[in-house]
GROMACS .gro file of N, CA and C in nm:
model
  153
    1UNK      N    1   0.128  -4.078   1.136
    1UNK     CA    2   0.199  -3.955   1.163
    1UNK      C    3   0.125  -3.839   1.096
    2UNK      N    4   0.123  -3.739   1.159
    2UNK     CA    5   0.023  -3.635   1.092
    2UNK      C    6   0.118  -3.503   1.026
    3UNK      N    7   0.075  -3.471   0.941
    3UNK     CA    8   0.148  -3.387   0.865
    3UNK      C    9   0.103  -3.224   0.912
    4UNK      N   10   0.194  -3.118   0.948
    4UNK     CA   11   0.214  -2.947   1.019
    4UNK      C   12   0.134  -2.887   0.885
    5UNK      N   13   0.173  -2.905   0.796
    5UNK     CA   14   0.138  -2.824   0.680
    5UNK      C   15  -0.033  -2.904   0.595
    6UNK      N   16  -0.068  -3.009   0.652
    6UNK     CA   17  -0.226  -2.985   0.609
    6UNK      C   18  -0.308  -2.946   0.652
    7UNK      N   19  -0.407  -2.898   0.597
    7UNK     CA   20  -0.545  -2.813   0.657
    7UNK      C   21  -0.583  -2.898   0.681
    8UNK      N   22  -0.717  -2.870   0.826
    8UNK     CA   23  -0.819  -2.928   0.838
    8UNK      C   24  -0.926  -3.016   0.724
    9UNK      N   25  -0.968  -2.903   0.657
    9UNK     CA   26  -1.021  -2.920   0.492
    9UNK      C   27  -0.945  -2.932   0.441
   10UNK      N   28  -0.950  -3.055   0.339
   10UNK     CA   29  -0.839  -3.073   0.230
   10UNK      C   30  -0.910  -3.020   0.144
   11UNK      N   31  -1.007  -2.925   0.111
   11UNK     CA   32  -1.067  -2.883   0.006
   11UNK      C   33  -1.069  -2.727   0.007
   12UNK      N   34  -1.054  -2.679   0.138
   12UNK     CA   35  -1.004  -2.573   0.145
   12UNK      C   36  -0.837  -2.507   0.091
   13UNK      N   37  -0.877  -2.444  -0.004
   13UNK     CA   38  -0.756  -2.418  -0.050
   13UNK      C   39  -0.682  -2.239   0.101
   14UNK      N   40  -0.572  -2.277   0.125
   14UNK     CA   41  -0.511  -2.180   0.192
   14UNK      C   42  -0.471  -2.044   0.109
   15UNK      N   43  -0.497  -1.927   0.180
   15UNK     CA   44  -0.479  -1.851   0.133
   15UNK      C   45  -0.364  -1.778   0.152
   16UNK      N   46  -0.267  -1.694   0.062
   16UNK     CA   47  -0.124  -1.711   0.156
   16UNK      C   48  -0.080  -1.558   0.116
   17UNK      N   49  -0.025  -1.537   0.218
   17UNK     CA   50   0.003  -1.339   0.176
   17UNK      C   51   0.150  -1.365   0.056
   18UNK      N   52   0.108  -1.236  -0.016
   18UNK     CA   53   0.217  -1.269  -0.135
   18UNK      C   54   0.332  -1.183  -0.102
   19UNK      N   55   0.443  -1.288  -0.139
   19UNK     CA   56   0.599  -1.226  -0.098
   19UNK      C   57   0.682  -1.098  -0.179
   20UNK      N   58   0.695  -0.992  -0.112
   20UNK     CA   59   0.751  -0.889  -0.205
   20UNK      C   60   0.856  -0.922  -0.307
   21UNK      N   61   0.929  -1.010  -0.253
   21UNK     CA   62   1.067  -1.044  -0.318
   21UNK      C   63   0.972  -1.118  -0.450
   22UNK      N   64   0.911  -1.226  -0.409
   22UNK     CA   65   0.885  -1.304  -0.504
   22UNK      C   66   0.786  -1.244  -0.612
   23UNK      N   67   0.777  -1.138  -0.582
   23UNK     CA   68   0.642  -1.045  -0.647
   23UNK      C   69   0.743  -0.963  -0.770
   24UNK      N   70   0.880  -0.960  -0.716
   24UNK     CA   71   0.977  -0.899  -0.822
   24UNK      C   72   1.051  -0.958  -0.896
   25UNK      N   73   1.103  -1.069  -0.856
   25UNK     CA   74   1.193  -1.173  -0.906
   25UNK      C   75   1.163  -1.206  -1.042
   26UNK      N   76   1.048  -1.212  -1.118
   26UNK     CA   77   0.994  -1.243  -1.245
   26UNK      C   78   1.058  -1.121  -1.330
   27UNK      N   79   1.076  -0.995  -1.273
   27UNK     CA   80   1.085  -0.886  -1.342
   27UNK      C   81   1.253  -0.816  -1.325
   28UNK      N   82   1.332  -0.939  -1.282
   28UNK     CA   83   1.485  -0.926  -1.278
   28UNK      C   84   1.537  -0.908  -1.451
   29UNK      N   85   1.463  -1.015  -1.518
   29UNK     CA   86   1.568  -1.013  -1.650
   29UNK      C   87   1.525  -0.895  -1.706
   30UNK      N   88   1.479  -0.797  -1.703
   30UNK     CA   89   1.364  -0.681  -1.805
   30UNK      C   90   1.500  -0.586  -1.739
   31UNK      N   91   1.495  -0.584  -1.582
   31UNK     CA   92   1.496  -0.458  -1.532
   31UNK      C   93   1.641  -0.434  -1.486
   32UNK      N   94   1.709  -0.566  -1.499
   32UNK     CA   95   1.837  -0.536  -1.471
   32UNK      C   96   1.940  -0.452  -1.570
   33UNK      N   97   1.918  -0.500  -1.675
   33UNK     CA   98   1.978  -0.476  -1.791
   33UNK      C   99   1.998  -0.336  -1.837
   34UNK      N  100   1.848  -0.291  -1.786
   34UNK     CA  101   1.803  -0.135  -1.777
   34UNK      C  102   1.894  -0.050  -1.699
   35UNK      N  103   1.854  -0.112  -1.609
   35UNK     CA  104   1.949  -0.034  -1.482
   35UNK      C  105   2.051  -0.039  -1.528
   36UNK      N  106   2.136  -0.129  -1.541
   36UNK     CA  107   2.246  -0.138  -1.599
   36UNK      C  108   2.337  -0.053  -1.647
   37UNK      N  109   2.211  -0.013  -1.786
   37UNK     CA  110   2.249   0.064  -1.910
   37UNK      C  111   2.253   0.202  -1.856
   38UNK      N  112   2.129   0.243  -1.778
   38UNK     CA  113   2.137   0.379  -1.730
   38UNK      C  114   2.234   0.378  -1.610
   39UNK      N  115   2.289   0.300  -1.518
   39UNK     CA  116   2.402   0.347  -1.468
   39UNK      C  117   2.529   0.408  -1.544
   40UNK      N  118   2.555   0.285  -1.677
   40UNK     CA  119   2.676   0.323  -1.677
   40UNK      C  120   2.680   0.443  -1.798
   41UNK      N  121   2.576   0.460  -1.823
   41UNK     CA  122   2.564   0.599  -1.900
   41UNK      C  123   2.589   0.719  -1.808
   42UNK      N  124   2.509   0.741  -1.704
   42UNK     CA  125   2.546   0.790  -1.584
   42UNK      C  126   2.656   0.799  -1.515
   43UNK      N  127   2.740   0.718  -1.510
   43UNK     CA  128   2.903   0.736  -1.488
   43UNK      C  129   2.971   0.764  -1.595
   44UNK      N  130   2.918   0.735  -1.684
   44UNK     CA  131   2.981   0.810  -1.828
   44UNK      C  132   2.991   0.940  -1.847
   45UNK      N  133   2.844   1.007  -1.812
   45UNK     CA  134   2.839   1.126  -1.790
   45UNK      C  135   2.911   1.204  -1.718
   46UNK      N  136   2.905   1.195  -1.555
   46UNK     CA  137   3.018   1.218  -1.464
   46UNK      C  138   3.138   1.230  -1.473
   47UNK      N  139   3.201   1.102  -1.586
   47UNK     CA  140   3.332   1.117  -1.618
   47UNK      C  141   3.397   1.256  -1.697
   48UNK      N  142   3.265   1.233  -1.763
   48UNK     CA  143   3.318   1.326  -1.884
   48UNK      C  144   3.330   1.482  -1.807
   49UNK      N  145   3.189   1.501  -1.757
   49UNK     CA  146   3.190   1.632  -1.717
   49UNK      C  147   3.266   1.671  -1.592
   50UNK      N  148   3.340   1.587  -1.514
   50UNK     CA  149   3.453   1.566  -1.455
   50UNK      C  150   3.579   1.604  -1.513
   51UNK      N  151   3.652   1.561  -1.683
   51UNK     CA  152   3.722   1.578  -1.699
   51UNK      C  153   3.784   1.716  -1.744
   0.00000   0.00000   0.00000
């Protein structure tokens, strides 16, 4: 049975376009937290100068 996903060359390594998502995903725990913080400072703000 022949396998879809091997190369011709098994020595040829494939070259593979890189995934945006996966290009960010490493940089979730840094950047969420951030965001985070500056949202709810940001609605903090609003509130206040709202009231």
């Amino acid at each position: 049975m022949s396998d879809s996903h091997a190369s011709p060359n098994p020595h040829e390594v494939a070259a593979h376009e890189v995934d945006p998502v996966e290009a960010v995903v490493p940089m979730i725990p840094i950047v969420l937290p951030i965001v985070g913080g500056v949202m709810m400072f940001l609605l903090a703000f609003i509130a206040v100068s709202m009231a």
